Short mmCIF file of C-alpha atoms in Angstrom, two decimals:
data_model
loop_
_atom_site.label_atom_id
_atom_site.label_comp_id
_atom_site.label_asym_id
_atom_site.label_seq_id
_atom_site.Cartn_x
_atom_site.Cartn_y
_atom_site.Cartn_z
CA UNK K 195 -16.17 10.52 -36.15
CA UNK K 196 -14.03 13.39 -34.90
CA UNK K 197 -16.43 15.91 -34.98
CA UNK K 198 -14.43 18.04 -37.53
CA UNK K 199 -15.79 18.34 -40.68
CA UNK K 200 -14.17 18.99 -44.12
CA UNK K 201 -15.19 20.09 -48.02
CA UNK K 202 -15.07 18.73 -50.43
CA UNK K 203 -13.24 15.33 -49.75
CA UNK K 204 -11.44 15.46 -53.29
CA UNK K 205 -10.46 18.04 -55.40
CA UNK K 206 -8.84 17.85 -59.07
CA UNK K 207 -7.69 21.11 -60.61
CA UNK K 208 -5.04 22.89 -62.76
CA UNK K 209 -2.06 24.46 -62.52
CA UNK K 210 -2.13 28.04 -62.07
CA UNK K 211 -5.49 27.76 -60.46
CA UNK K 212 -7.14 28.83 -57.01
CA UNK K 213 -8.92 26.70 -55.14
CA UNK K 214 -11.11 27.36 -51.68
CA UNK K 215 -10.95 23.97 -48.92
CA UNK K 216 -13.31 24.51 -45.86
CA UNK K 217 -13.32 23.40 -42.71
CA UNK K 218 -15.88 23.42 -39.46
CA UNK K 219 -14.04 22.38 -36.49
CA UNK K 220 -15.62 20.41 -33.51
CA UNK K 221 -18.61 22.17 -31.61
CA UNK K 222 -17.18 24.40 -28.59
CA UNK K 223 -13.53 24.53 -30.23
CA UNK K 224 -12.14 27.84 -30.38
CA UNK K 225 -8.48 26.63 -32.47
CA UNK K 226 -8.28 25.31 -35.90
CA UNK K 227 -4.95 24.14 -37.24
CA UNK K 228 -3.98 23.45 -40.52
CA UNK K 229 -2.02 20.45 -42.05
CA UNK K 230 -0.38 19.48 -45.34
CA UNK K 231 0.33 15.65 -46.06
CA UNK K 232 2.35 14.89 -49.31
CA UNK K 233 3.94 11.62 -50.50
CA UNK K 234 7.00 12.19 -49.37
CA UNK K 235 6.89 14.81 -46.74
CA UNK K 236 4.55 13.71 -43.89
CA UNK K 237 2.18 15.71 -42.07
CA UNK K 238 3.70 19.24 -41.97
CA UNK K 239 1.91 22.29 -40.20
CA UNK K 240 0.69 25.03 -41.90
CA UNK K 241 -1.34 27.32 -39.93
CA UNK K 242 -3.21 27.58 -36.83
CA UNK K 243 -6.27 30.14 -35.72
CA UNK K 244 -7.50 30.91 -32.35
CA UNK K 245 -10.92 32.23 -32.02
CA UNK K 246 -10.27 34.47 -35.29
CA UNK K 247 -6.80 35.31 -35.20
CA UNK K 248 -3.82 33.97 -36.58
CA UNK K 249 -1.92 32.29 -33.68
CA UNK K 250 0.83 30.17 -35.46
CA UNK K 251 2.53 29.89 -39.00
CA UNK K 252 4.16 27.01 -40.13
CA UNK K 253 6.07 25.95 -43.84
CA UNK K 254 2.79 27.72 -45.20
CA UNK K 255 3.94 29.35 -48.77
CA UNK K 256 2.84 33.02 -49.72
CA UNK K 257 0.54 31.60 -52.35
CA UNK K 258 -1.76 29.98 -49.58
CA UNK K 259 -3.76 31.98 -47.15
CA UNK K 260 -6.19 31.07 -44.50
CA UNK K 261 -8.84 32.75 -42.28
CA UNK K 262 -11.23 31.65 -39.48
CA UNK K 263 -14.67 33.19 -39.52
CA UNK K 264 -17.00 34.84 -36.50
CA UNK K 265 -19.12 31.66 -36.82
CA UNK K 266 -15.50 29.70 -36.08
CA UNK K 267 -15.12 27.57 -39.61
CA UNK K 268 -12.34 28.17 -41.47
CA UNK K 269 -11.18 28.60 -44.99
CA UNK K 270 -7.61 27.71 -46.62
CA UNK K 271 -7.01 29.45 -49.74
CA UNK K 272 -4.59 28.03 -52.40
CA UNK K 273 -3.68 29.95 -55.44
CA UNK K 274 -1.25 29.87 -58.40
CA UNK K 275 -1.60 25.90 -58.16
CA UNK K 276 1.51 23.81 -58.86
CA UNK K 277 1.94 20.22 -59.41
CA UNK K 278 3.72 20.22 -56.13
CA UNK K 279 0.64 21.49 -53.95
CA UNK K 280 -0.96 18.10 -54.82
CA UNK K 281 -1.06 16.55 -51.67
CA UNK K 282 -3.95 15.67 -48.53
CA UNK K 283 -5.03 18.84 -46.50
CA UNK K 284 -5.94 18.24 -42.91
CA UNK K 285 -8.00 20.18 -40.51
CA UNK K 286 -7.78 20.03 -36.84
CA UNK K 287 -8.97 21.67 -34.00
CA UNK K 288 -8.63 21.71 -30.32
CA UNK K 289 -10.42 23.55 -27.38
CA UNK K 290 -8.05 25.99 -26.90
CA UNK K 291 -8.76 28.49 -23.87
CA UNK K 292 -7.54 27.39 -20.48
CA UNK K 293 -4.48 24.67 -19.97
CA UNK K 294 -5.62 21.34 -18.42
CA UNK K 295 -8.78 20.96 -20.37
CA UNK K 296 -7.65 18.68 -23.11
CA UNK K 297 -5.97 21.83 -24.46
CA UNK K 298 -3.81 20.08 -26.29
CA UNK K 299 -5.33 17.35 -28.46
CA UNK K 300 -6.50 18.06 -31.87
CA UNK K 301 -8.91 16.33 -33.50
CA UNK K 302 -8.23 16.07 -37.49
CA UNK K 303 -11.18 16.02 -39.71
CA UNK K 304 -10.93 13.46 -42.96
CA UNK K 305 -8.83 15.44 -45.13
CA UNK K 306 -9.05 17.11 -49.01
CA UNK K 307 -7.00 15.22 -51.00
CA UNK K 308 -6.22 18.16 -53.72
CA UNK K 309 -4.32 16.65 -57.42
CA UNK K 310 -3.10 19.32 -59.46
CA UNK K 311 -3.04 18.75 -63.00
CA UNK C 24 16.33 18.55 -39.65
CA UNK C 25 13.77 16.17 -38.28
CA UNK C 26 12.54 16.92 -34.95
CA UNK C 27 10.35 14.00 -34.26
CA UNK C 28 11.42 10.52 -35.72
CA UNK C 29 10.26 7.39 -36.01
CA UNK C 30 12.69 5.44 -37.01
CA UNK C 31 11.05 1.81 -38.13
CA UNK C 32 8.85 2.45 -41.02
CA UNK C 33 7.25 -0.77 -40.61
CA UNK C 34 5.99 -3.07 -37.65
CA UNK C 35 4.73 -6.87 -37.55
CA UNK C 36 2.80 -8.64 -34.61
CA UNK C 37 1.30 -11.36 -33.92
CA UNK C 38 -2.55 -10.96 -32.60
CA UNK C 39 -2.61 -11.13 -28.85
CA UNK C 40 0.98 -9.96 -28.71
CA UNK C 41 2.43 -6.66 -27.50
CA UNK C 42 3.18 -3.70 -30.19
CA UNK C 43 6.17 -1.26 -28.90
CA UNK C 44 6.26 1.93 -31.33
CA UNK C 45 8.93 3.83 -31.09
CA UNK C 46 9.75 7.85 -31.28
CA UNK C 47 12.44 9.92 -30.88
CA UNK C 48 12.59 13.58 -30.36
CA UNK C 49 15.65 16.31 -30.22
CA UNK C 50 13.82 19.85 -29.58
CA UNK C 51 13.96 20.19 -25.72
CA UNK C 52 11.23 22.70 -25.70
CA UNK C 53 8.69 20.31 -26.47
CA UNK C 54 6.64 19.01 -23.75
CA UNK C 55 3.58 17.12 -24.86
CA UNK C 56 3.80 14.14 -26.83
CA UNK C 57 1.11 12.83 -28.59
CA UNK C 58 -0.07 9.09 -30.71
CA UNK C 59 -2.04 9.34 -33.11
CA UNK C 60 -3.64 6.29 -35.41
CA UNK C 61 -4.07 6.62 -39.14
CA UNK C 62 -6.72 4.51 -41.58
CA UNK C 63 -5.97 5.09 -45.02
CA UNK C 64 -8.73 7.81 -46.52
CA UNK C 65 -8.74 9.10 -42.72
CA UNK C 66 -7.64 12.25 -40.94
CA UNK C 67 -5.55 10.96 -38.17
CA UNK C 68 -7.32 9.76 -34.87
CA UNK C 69 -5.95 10.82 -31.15
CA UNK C 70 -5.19 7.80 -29.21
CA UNK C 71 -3.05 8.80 -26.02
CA UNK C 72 -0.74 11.74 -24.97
CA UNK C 73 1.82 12.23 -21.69
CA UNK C 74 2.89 15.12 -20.40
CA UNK C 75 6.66 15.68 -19.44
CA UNK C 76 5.97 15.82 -15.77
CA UNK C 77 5.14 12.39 -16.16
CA UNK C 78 6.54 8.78 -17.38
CA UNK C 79 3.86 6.69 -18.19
CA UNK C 80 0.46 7.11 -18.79
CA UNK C 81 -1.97 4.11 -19.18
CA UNK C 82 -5.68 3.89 -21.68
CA UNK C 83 -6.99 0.28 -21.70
CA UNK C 84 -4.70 -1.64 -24.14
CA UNK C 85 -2.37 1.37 -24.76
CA UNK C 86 0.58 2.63 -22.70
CA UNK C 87 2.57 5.35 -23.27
CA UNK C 88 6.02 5.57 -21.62
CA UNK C 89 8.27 8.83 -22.11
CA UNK C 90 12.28 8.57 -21.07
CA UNK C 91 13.06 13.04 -20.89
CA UNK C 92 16.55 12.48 -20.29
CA UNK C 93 17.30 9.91 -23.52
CA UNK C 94 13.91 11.79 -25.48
CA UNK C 95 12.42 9.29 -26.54
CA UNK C 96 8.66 7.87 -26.12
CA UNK C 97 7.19 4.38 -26.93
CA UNK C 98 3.28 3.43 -27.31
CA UNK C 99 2.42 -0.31 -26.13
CA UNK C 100 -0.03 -1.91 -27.25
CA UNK C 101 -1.04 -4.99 -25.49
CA UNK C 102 -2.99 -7.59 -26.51
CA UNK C 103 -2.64 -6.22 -30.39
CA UNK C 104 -5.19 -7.00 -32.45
CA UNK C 105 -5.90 -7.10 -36.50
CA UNK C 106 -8.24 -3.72 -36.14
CA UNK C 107 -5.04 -2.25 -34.71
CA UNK C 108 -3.13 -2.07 -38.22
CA UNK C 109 -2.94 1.49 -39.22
CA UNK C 110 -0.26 3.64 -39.51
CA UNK C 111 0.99 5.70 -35.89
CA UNK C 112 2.33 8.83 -35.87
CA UNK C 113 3.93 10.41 -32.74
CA UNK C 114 3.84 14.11 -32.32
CA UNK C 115 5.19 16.48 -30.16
CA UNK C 116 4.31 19.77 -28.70
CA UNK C 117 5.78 22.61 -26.54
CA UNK C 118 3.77 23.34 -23.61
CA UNK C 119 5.03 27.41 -23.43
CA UNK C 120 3.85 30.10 -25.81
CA UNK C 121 0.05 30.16 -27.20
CA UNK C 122 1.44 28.23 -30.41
CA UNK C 123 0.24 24.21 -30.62
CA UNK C 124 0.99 23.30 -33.53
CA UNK C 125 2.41 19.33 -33.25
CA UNK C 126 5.06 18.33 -34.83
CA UNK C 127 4.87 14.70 -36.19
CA UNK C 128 6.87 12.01 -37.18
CA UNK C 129 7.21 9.78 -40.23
CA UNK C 130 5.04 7.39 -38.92
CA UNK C 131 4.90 3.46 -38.05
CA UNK C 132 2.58 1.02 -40.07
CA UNK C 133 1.82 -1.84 -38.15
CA UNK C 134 0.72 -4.53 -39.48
CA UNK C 135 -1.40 -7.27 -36.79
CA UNK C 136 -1.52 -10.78 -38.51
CA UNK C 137 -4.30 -13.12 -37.13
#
């Protein structure tokens, strides 16, 4: 167990929809990152918050959004669903803060496997 | 363009035999390299990392070794044994800027027979 939690652990919705996946990183980790995981594409970044503010973008389309609240969870919001955003959504998070204390190893929580419809 | 590769898809060892991943990388800003293990229905799980300053770096059964000047990194894994099968990923990070985000590869299943 990683420590990083994840909701819900499968999601099945249609197209054009907008869905909400949440995450609650390890306790005393200030970075979340964001990861997308489709069949044919690997595990691609998406996004990454530091203590509330966006630190990072990766391939992240304009139809997805994120944010990371006061109380350090954070939320990844998908909208206008296509067939193509089917795929397993990964949330990681690190201690961020000062180098040399395992800054650098994130810890992924189980995942969201989204299917669009 | 791939920036991280892992060029054999697939892996098979004996039990009580060594393992040797393999990863490639072209970006010369990245700096930390990380293996991570993968159960299907899992989120990934952090096994070992290196930093550039150094060339090997040692956790009970794994080892990983990192060659800078032909980029490339390899994870040992010696003895192997069944609960090792999973899939391995190698990722990569640069160590300047406040960005982390790792890069990963395609991934290694490897397979342990008994």
């Amino acid at each position: 167990d990683s420590g990083v939690t994840q909701t819900p652990k499968h999601l099945i919705t249609a197209t054009g929809q907008r869905v909400t996946l949440r995450c609650s990183p390890r306790s005393g980790d200030l970075s979340v990152y964001w990861y997308q995981q489709s069949l044919d594409q690997g595990l691609q970044f998406l996004i990454q918050y530091y203590n509330g503010e966006e630190r990072a973008k990766g391939n992240i389309l304009e139809r997805f959004s994120a944010q990371q609240f006061p109380d350090l969870h954070s939320e990844l919001n998908l909208s206008s669903l296509e067939l193509g955003d089917s795929a397993l959504y990964f949330c990681a998070s690190s201690v961020g803060g000062q180098i040399g204390r395992g800054w650098y190893e994130q810890y992924f929580g189980p995942g969201t496997r989204l299917t669009v419809t | 363009d791939q920036q991280v590769k892992q060029n054999s898809p697939s892996l098979s060892v004996q039990e009580g035999r060594i393992s040797i991943l393999n990863c490639d990388y072209t970006n010369s800003m990245f700096d930390y390299f990380l293996w991570y293990k993968k159960y299907p229905a899992e989120g990934p799980t952090f096994l070992i990392s290196i930093s550039s300053i150094k060339d090997k770096n040692e956790d009970g059964r794994f080892t990983v070794f990192l060659n800078k000047s032909a980029k490339h990194l390899s994870l040992h894994i010696v003895p192997s044994q069944p609960g090792d099968s999973a899939v391995y990923f190698c990722a990569a990070t640069p160590l300047s800027g406040s960005a982390r985000q790792l890069t990963f590869g395609s991934g290694t299943q490897l397979t342990v027979l008994p």
